XYZ file of C-alpha atoms in Angstrom:
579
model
C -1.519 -20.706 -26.741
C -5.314 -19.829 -27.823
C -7.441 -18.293 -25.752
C -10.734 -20.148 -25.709
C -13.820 -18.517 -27.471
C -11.450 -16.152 -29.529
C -12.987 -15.398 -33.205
C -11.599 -15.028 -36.622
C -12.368 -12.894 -38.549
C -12.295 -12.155 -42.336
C -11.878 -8.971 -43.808
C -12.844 -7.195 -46.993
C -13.321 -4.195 -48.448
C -16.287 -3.816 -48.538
C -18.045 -5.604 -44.978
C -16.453 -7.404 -41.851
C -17.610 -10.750 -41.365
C -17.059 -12.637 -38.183
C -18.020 -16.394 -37.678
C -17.204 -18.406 -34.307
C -14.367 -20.841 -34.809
C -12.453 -23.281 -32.124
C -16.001 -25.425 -30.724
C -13.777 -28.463 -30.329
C -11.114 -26.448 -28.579
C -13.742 -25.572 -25.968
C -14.862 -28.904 -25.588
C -10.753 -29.286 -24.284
C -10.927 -27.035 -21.881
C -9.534 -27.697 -18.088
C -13.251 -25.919 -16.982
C -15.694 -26.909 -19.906
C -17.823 -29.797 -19.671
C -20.222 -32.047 -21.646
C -21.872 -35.153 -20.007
C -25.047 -36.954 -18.816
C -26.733 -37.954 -15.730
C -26.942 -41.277 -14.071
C -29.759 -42.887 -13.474
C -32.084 -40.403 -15.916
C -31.719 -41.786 -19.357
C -31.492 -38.810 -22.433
C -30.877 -36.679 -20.477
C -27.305 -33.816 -21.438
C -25.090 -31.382 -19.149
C -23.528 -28.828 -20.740
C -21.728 -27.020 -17.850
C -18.933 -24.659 -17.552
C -17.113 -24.366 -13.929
C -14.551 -21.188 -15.197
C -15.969 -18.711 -12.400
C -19.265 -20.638 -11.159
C -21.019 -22.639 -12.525
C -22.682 -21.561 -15.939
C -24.599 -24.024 -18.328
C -27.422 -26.046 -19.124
C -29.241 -29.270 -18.017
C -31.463 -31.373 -20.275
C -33.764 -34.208 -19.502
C -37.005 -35.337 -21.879
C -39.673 -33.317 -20.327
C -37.540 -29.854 -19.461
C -34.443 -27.750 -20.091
C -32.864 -26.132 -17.097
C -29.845 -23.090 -17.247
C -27.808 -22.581 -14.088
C -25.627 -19.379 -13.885
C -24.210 -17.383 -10.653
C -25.436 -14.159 -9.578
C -22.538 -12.663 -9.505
C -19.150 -13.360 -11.640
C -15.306 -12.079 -10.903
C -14.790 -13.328 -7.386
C -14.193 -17.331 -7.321
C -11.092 -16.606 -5.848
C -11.329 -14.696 -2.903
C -14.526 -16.547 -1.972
C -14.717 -19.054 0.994
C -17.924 -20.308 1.010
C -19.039 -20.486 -2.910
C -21.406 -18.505 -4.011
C -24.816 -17.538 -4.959
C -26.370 -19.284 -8.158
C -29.401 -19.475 -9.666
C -31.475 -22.387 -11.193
C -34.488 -21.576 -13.801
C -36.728 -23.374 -16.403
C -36.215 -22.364 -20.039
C -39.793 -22.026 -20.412
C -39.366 -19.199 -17.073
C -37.770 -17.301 -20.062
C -40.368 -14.119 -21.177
C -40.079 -13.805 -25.211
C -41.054 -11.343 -27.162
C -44.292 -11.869 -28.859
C -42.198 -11.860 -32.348
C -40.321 -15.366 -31.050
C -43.403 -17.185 -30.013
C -44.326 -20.010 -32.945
C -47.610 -19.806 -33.653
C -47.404 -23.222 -36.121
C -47.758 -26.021 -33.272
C -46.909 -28.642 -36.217
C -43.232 -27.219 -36.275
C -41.122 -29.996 -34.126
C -38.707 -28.237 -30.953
C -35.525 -27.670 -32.399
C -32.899 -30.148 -31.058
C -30.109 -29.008 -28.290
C -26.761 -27.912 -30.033
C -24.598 -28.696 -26.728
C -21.466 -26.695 -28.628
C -23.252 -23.949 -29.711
C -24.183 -23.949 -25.931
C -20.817 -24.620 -24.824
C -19.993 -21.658 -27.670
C -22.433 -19.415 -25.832
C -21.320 -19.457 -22.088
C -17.540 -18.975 -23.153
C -18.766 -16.038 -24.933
C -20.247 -14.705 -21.511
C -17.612 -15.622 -19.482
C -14.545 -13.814 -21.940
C -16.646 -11.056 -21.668
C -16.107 -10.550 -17.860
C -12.885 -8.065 -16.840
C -9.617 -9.766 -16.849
C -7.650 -9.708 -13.215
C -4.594 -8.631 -13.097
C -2.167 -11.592 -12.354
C -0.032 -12.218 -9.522
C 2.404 -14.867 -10.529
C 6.212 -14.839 -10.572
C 8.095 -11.617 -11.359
C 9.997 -12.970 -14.832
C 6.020 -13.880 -16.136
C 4.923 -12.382 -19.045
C 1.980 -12.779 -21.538
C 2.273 -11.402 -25.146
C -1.153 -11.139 -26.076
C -1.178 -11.655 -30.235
C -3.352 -10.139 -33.064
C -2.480 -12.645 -35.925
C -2.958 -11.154 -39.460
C -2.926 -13.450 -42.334
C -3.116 -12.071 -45.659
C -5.036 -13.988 -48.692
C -1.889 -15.560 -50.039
C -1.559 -17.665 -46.501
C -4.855 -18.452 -46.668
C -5.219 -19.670 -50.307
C -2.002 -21.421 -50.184
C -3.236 -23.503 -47.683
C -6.875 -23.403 -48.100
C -9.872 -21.869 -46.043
C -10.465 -25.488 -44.879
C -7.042 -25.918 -43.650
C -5.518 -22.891 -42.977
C -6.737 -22.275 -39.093
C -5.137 -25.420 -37.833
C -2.000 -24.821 -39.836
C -2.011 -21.161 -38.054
C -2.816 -22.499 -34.616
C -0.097 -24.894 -34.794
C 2.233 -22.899 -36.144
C 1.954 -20.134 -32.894
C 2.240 -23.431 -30.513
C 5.585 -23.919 -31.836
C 6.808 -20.199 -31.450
C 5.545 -20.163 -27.600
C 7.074 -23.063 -27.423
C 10.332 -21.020 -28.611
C 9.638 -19.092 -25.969
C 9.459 -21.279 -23.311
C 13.023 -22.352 -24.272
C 15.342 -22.498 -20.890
C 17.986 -20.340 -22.464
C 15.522 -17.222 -22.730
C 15.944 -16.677 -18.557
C 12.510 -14.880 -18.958
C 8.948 -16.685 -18.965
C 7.264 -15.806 -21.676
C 3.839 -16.737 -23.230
C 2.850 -15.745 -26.320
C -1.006 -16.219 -26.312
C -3.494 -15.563 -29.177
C -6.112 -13.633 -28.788
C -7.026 -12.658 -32.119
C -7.066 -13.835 -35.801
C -7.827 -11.590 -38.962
C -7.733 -13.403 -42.271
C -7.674 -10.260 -44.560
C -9.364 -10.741 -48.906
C -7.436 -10.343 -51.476
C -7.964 -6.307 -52.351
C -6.907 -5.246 -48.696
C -3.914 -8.042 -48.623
C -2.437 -6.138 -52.103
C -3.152 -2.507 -50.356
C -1.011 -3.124 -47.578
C 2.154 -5.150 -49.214
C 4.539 -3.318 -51.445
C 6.392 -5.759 -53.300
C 10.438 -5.051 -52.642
C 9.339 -2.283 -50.221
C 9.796 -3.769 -46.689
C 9.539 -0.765 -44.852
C 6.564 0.960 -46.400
C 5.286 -2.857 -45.677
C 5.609 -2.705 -42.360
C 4.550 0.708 -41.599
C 1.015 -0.336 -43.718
C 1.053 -3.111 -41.583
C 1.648 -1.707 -38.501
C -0.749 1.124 -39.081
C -3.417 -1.344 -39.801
C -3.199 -3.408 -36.678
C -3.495 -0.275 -35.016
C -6.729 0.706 -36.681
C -7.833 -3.298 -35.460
C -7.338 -2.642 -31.650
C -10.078 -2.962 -29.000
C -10.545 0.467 -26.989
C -10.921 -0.875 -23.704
C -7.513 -2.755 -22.449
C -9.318 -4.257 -20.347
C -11.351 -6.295 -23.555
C -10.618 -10.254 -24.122
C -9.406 -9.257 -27.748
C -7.059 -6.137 -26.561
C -3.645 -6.775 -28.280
C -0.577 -6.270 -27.087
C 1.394 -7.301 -30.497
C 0.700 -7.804 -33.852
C 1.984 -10.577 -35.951
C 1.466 -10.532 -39.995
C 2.246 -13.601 -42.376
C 2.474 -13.678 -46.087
C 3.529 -15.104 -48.732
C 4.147 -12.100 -51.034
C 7.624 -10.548 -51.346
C 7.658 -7.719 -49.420
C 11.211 -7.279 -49.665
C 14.557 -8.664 -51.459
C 15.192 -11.874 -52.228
C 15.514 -14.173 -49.008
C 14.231 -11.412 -46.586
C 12.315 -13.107 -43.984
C 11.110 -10.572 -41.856
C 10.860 -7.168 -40.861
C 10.385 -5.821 -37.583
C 10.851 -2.209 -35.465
C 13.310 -2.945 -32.313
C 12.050 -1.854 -29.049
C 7.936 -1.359 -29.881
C 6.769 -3.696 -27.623
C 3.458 -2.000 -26.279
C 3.823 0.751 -28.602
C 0.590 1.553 -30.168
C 1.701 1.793 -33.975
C 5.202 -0.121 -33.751
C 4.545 -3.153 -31.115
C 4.206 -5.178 -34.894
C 5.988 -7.714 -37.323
C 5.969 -8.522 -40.785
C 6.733 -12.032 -41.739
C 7.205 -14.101 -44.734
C 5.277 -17.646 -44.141
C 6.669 -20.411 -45.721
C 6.157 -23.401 -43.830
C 6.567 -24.388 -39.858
C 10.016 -22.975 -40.010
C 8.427 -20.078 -39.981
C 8.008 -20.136 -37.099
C 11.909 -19.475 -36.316
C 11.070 -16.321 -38.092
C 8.311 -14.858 -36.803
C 10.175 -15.255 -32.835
C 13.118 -13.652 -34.265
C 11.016 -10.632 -35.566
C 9.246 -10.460 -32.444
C 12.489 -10.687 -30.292
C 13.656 -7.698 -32.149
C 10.878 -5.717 -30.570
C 11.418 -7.002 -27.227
C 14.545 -5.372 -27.676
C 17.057 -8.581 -29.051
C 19.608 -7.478 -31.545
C 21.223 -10.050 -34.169
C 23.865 -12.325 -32.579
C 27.308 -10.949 -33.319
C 26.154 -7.675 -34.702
C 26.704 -4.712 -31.667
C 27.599 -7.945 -29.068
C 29.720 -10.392 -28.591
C 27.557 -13.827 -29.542
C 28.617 -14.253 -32.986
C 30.530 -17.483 -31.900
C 26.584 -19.092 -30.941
C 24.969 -18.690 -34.395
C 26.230 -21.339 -35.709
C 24.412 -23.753 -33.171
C 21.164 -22.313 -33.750
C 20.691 -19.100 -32.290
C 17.350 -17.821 -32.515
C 18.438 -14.107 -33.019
C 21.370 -15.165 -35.624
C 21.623 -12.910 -38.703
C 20.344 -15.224 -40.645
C 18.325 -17.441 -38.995
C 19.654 -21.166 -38.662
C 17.521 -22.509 -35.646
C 16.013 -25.823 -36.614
C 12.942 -27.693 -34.695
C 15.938 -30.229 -32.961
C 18.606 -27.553 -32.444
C 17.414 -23.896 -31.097
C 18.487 -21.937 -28.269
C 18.733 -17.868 -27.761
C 22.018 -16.480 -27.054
C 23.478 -14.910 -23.567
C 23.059 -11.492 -25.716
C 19.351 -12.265 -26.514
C 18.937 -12.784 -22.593
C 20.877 -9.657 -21.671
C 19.476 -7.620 -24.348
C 15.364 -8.591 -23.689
C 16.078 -8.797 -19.577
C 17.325 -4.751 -20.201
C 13.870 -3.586 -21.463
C 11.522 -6.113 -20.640
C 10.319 -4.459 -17.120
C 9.479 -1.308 -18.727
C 6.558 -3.575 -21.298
C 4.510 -3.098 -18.676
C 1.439 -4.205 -20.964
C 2.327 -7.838 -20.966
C 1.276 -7.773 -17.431
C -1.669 -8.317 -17.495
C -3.265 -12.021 -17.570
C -5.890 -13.698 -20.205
C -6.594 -16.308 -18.202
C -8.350 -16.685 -14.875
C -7.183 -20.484 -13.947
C -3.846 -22.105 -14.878
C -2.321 -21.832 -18.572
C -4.252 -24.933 -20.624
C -1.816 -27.893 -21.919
C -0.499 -27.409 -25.366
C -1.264 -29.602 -27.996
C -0.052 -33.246 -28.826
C 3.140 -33.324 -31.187
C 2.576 -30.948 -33.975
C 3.669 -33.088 -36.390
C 1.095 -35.933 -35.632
C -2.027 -34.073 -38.013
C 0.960 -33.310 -41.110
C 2.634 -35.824 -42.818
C 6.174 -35.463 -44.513
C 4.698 -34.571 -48.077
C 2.182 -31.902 -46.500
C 5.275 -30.271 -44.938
C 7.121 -30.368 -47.955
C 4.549 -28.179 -49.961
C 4.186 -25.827 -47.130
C 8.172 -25.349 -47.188
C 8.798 -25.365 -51.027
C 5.277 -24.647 -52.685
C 2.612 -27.029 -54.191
C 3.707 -30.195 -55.675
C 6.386 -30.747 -53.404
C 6.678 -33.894 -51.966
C 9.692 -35.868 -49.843
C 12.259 -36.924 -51.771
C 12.618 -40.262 -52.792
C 15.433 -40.173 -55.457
C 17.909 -41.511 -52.360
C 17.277 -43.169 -49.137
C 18.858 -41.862 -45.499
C 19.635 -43.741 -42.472
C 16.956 -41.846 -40.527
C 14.208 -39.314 -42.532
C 13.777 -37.628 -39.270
C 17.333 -35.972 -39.467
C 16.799 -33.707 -42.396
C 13.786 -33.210 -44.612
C 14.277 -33.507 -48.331
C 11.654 -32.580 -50.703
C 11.415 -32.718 -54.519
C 9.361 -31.472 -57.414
C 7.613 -34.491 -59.516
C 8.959 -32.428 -62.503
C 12.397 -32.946 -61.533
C 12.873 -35.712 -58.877
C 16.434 -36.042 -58.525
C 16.918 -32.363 -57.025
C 15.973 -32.396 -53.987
C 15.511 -28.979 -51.240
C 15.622 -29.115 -47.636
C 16.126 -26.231 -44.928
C 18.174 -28.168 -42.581
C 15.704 -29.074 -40.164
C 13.634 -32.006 -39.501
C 10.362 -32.720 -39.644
C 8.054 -31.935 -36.793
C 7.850 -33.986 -33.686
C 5.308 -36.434 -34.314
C 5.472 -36.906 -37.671
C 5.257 -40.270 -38.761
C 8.263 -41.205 -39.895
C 7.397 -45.517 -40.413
C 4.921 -47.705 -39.348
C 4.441 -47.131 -35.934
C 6.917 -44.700 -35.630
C 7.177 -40.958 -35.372
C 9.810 -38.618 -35.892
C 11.095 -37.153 -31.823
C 14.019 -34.586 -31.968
C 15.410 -35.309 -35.022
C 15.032 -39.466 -34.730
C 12.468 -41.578 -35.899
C 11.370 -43.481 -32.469
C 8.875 -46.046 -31.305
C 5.648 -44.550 -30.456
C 4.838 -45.367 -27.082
C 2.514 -43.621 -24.802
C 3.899 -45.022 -21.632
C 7.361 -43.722 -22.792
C 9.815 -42.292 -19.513
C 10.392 -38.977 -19.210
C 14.316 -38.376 -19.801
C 15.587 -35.525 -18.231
C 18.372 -33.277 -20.356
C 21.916 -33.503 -19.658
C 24.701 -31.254 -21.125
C 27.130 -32.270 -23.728
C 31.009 -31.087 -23.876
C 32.119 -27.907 -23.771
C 33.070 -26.279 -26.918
C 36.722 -24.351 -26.895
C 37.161 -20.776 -25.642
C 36.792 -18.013 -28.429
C 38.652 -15.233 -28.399
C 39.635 -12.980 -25.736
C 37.339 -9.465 -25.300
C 40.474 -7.204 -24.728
C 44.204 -7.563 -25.732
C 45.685 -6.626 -22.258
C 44.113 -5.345 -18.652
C 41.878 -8.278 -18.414
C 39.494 -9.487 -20.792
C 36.710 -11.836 -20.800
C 36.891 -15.553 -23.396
C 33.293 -17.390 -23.869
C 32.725 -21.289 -24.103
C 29.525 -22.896 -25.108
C 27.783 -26.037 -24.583
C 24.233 -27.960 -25.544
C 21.732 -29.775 -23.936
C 21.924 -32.832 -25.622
C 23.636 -35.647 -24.123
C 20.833 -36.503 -23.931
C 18.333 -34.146 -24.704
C 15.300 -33.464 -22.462
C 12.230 -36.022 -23.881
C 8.714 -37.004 -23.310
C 8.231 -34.169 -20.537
C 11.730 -34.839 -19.078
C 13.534 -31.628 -17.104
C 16.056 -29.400 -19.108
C 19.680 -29.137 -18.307
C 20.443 -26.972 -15.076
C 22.399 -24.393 -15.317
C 23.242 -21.992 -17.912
C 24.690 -23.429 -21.432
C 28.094 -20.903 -21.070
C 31.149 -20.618 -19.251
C 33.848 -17.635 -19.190
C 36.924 -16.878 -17.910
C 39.812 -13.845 -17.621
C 42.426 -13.923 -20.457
C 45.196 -11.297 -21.387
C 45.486 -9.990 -17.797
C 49.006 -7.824 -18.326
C 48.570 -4.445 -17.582
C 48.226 -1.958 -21.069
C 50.486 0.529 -22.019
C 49.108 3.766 -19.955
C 47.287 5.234 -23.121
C 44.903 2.393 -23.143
C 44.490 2.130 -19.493
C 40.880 3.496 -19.435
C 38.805 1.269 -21.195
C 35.593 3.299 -20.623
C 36.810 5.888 -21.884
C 38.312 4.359 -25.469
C 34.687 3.423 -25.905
C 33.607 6.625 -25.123
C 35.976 8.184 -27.018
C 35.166 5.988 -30.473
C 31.943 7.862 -30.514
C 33.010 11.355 -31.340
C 32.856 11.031 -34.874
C 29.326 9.615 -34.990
C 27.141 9.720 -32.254
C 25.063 13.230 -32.401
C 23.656 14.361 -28.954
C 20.678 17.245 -29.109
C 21.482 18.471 -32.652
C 25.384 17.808 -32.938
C 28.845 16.293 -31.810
C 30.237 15.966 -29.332
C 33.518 14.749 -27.285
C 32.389 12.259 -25.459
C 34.310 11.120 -21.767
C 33.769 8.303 -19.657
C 30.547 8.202 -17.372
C 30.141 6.483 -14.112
C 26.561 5.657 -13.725
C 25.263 6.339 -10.067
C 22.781 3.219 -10.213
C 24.685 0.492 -9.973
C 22.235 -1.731 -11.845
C 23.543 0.421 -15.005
C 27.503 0.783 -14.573
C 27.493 -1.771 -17.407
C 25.618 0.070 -20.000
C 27.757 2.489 -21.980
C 27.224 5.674 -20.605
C 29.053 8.891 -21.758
C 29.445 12.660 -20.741
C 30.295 15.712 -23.195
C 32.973 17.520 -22.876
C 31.565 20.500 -24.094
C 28.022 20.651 -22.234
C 28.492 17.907 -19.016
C 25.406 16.225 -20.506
C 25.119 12.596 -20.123
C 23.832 10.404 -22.812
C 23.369 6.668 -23.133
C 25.433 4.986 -25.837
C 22.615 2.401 -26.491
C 25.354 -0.292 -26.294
C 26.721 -2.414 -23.423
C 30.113 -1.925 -22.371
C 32.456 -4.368 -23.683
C 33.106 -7.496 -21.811
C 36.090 -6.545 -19.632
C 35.422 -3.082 -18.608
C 35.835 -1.997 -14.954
C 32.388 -1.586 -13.482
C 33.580 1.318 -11.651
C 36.696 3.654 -11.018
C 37.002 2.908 -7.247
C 36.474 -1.012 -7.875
C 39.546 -3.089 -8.816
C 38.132 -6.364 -8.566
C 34.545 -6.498 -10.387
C 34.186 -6.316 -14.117
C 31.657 -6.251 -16.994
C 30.835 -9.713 -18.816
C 27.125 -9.426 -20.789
C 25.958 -6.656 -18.979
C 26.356 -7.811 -15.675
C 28.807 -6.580 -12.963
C 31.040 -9.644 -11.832
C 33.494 -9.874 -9.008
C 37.262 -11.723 -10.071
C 38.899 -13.651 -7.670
C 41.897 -16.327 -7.289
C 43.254 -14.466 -11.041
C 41.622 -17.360 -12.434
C 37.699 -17.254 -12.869
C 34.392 -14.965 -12.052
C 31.711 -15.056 -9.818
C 28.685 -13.689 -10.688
C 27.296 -11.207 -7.770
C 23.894 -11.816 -8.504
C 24.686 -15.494 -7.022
């Protein structure tokens, strides 16, 4: 998502320089309008209806501007408001802007320069705060793009690459399997020269990287929150190597709204990247990898968005039970993505991303320039996989396991949709999702006293299309496994989690033995909490108890699976109490 009348900017050492960009953007806005008037031949409109109306009217003798009086309170008004209507020639000039050379002919009427004008005005009037759904949340983005991005793909071409590129990770966002609404809006783009882009990367230094990074996005911010170019989180690209061979991305966990660490360093390399750059950013929302402190190893493999290593492809994506858990634990204390850029509804994205890039364009964005697709062998369907090859050596072909874009035409009269190459055909239905089979149970959470086992499945049977409804429901299952009572050692299994943290976890300066903790909130009896023996102080493990563990001493009946409290019944299955 853009917000309209945003600028980039490009910096140097030595001067800032700032040029308008995005006039055809405008021109697509829900509240922006260009036109003429019946029955009065040459005559223009350029009129925006945001909050009033604000523009210009222009026939062959005159040139009129209409603007309210007053702006910020379209919608708590009844009975519109007051506007007013005035000549240009009303306008006083100073003496200095009066032509003395009558022979000099009138300048003609730049309706997007206009247009460019009046949303200028109206982003400059204070943001309200929103009151939409409670799981609604804006991320509002500085993008920083260092001078290898930007020659790589060429001053000409780089800003619709870029645009593009942070369509697809909202889009990420806006997955289903997230349980959270989240936009992630851009409201700011710095394309930095080459001495500053050097200054700030340290080859094979990630962290030093980062904290340049970070510390520069800082220095960028607006003063006033209240501004239409106020960030809430930074996002860096480049294509140097910042770090070791195949590192992606680098990212603090938990900086959301943090002044100096709400920031991410990525490494672009193609619309894949965008996989990357919502995996960093998940990471400070608070997501840890899949399988790494949790128990969601077993969903990498189908294209987990927080995997290790990230396998998510454009047809096959979906973040894991953990990444729900993990971002639903912190995200109501972000309280700076609150706050709403927009004063109507969110605008439409884009058509299919793939419609302006075709198949060899993608190719040298993914593997480098010369890159092309490969045509040393021929596939039942190009839209499954993209292959690419060097003209230097055409029988090795590269792909990263994922298609093309939507959209990308894929034959004549065809694009690729999902991983096929369709029909194109603007009257297409919509087809809503519906879920495939269930994969088989992994393994059990606890060898005896009741444990929890996981099952999986995907939306794709078939998969959601042309604006058709995702899959109700959530995409896993669970049940209770090893139920037999353990030996009486092992019968508190609070407290054998607690107890694993002696030897490592340091509390105000030092050790500690740590004993099992009942937490008085019962929104938090399934976080790992732990007292000291030694002082009674109560510290929080940073974990979630294991899937399994009794949510509380005097309960025999409800139990912890992914952070939730859940009630067993019939021996058999859970029920969620939330539900």
């Amino acid at each position: 998502m853009v917000v309209e009348g945003n600028y980039t900017e490009s910096q140097n050492r030595s001067s800032v320089r700032t040029e308008r960009i995005l006039q055809r953007e405008l021109l697509k806005s829900d509240c922006t309008f260009i036109g003429d008037i019946s029955d009065l031949p040459g005559a223009s409109v350029a009129i925006n209806n945001c909050d009033g109306l604000a523009g210009l009217i222009r026939t062959d003798t005159d040139e009129y501007f209409i603007e309210p009086l007053e702006r910020g309170t379209q919608e708590v008004e009844e009975w519109g408001r007051v506007h007013v209507v005035y000549r240009r020639s009303a306008v006083l000039q100073a003496p200095s802007d009066i032509s003395l050379d009558y022979q000099t002919n009138e300048p003609e009427l730049d309706v997007p320069k206009v247009l460019d004008n009046i949303a200028n005005q109206i982003n400059q009037t204070v943001r309200r705060r929103r009151h939409s759904d409670y799981d609604d949340y804006n991320i509002e983005v500085l993008l920083g793009v260092d001078d290898s991005v930007v020659r790589f793909h060429g001053k000409e071409h780089v800003m619709n690459y870029l645009l593009t590129l942070m369509n697809i990770v909202n889009e990420i966002y806006h997955d289903e399997s997230l349980g959270v609404h989240i936009n992630v809006v851009l409201v700011r783009m710095i394309m930095l020269g080459y001495s500053k882009s050097i200054s700030l990367i340290e080859r094979g230094n990630p962290s030093r990287s980062l904290e340049n990074v970070c510390r520069w996005a800082h220095v960028q911010q607006k003063d006033n929150p209240e501004h239409s170019e106020h960030h809430d989180h930074a996002i860096f690209l480049t294509r140097q190597g910042f770090g070791p061979t195949g590192m992606q991305g680098y990212a603090p966990v938990t900086g959301m709204c943090h002044p100096v660490r709400s920031c991410t360093l990525n490494h672009e390399d193609g619309f894949s990247s965008a996989f990357v750059v919502a995996h960093e950013t998940g990471h400070v929302l608070g997501m840890e990898h899949d399988g790494q402190g949790n128990r969601c190893g077993d969903e990498t493999a189908m294209g987990s968005v927080m995997a290790p290593l990230v396998q998510a492809a454009f047809h096959r994506y979906h973040w894991s039970m953990c990444s729900g858990q993990e971002l639903k634990r912190y995200i109501h204390s972000y309280d700076c993505l609150l706050d709403d850029p927009f004063k109507h509804d969110w605008p439409p994205l884009p058509e299919l991303p793939g419609i302006n890039y075709s198949m060899d364009e993608q190719c040298r964005f993914d593997f480098g320039v010369g890159y092309k697709i490969c045509t040393s062998f021929r596939t039942n369907d190009p839209c499954k996989q993209l292959w690419c090859s060097h003209p230097d050596n055409p029988y090795f072909c590269k792909t990263k396991k994922g298609p093309p874009l939507d959209g990308t035409e894929c034959a004549p009269g065809k694009w690729c949709y999902k991983g096929h190459c369709m029909w194109k055909n603007a009257n297409q239905l919509k087809q809503d999702g519906a879920w495939g089979g269930w994969s088989k149970y992994g393994t059990c959470s606890r060898s005896c006293g009741m444990g929890v086992r996981f099952r999986t499945r995907q939306c794709n049977s078939p998969a959601p299309a042309n604006g058709g409804q995702d899959c109700p429901g959530v995409n896993y299952g669970y049940q209770l496994c090893n139920m037999d009572d353990c030996p009486k050692h092992y019968e508190d299994f609070r407290a054998q989690q607690c107890q694993l943290r002696n030897s490592h976890f340091e509390f105000q300066g030092g050790k500690h033995h740590w004993l099992p903790y009942e937490h008085p909130d019962t929104h938090k009896r399934c976080h790992l909490y732990c007292q000291s023996k030694e002082t009674s102080d109560v510290a929080y493990m940073k974990h979630l108890v294991h899937d399994g563990t009794r949510c509380s001493y005097k309960d025999h009946y409800s139990i912890c699976v992914r952070g939730e409290c859940v009630v067993c019944h019939h021996h058999k299955s859970i029920r969620n109490l939330n539900n």
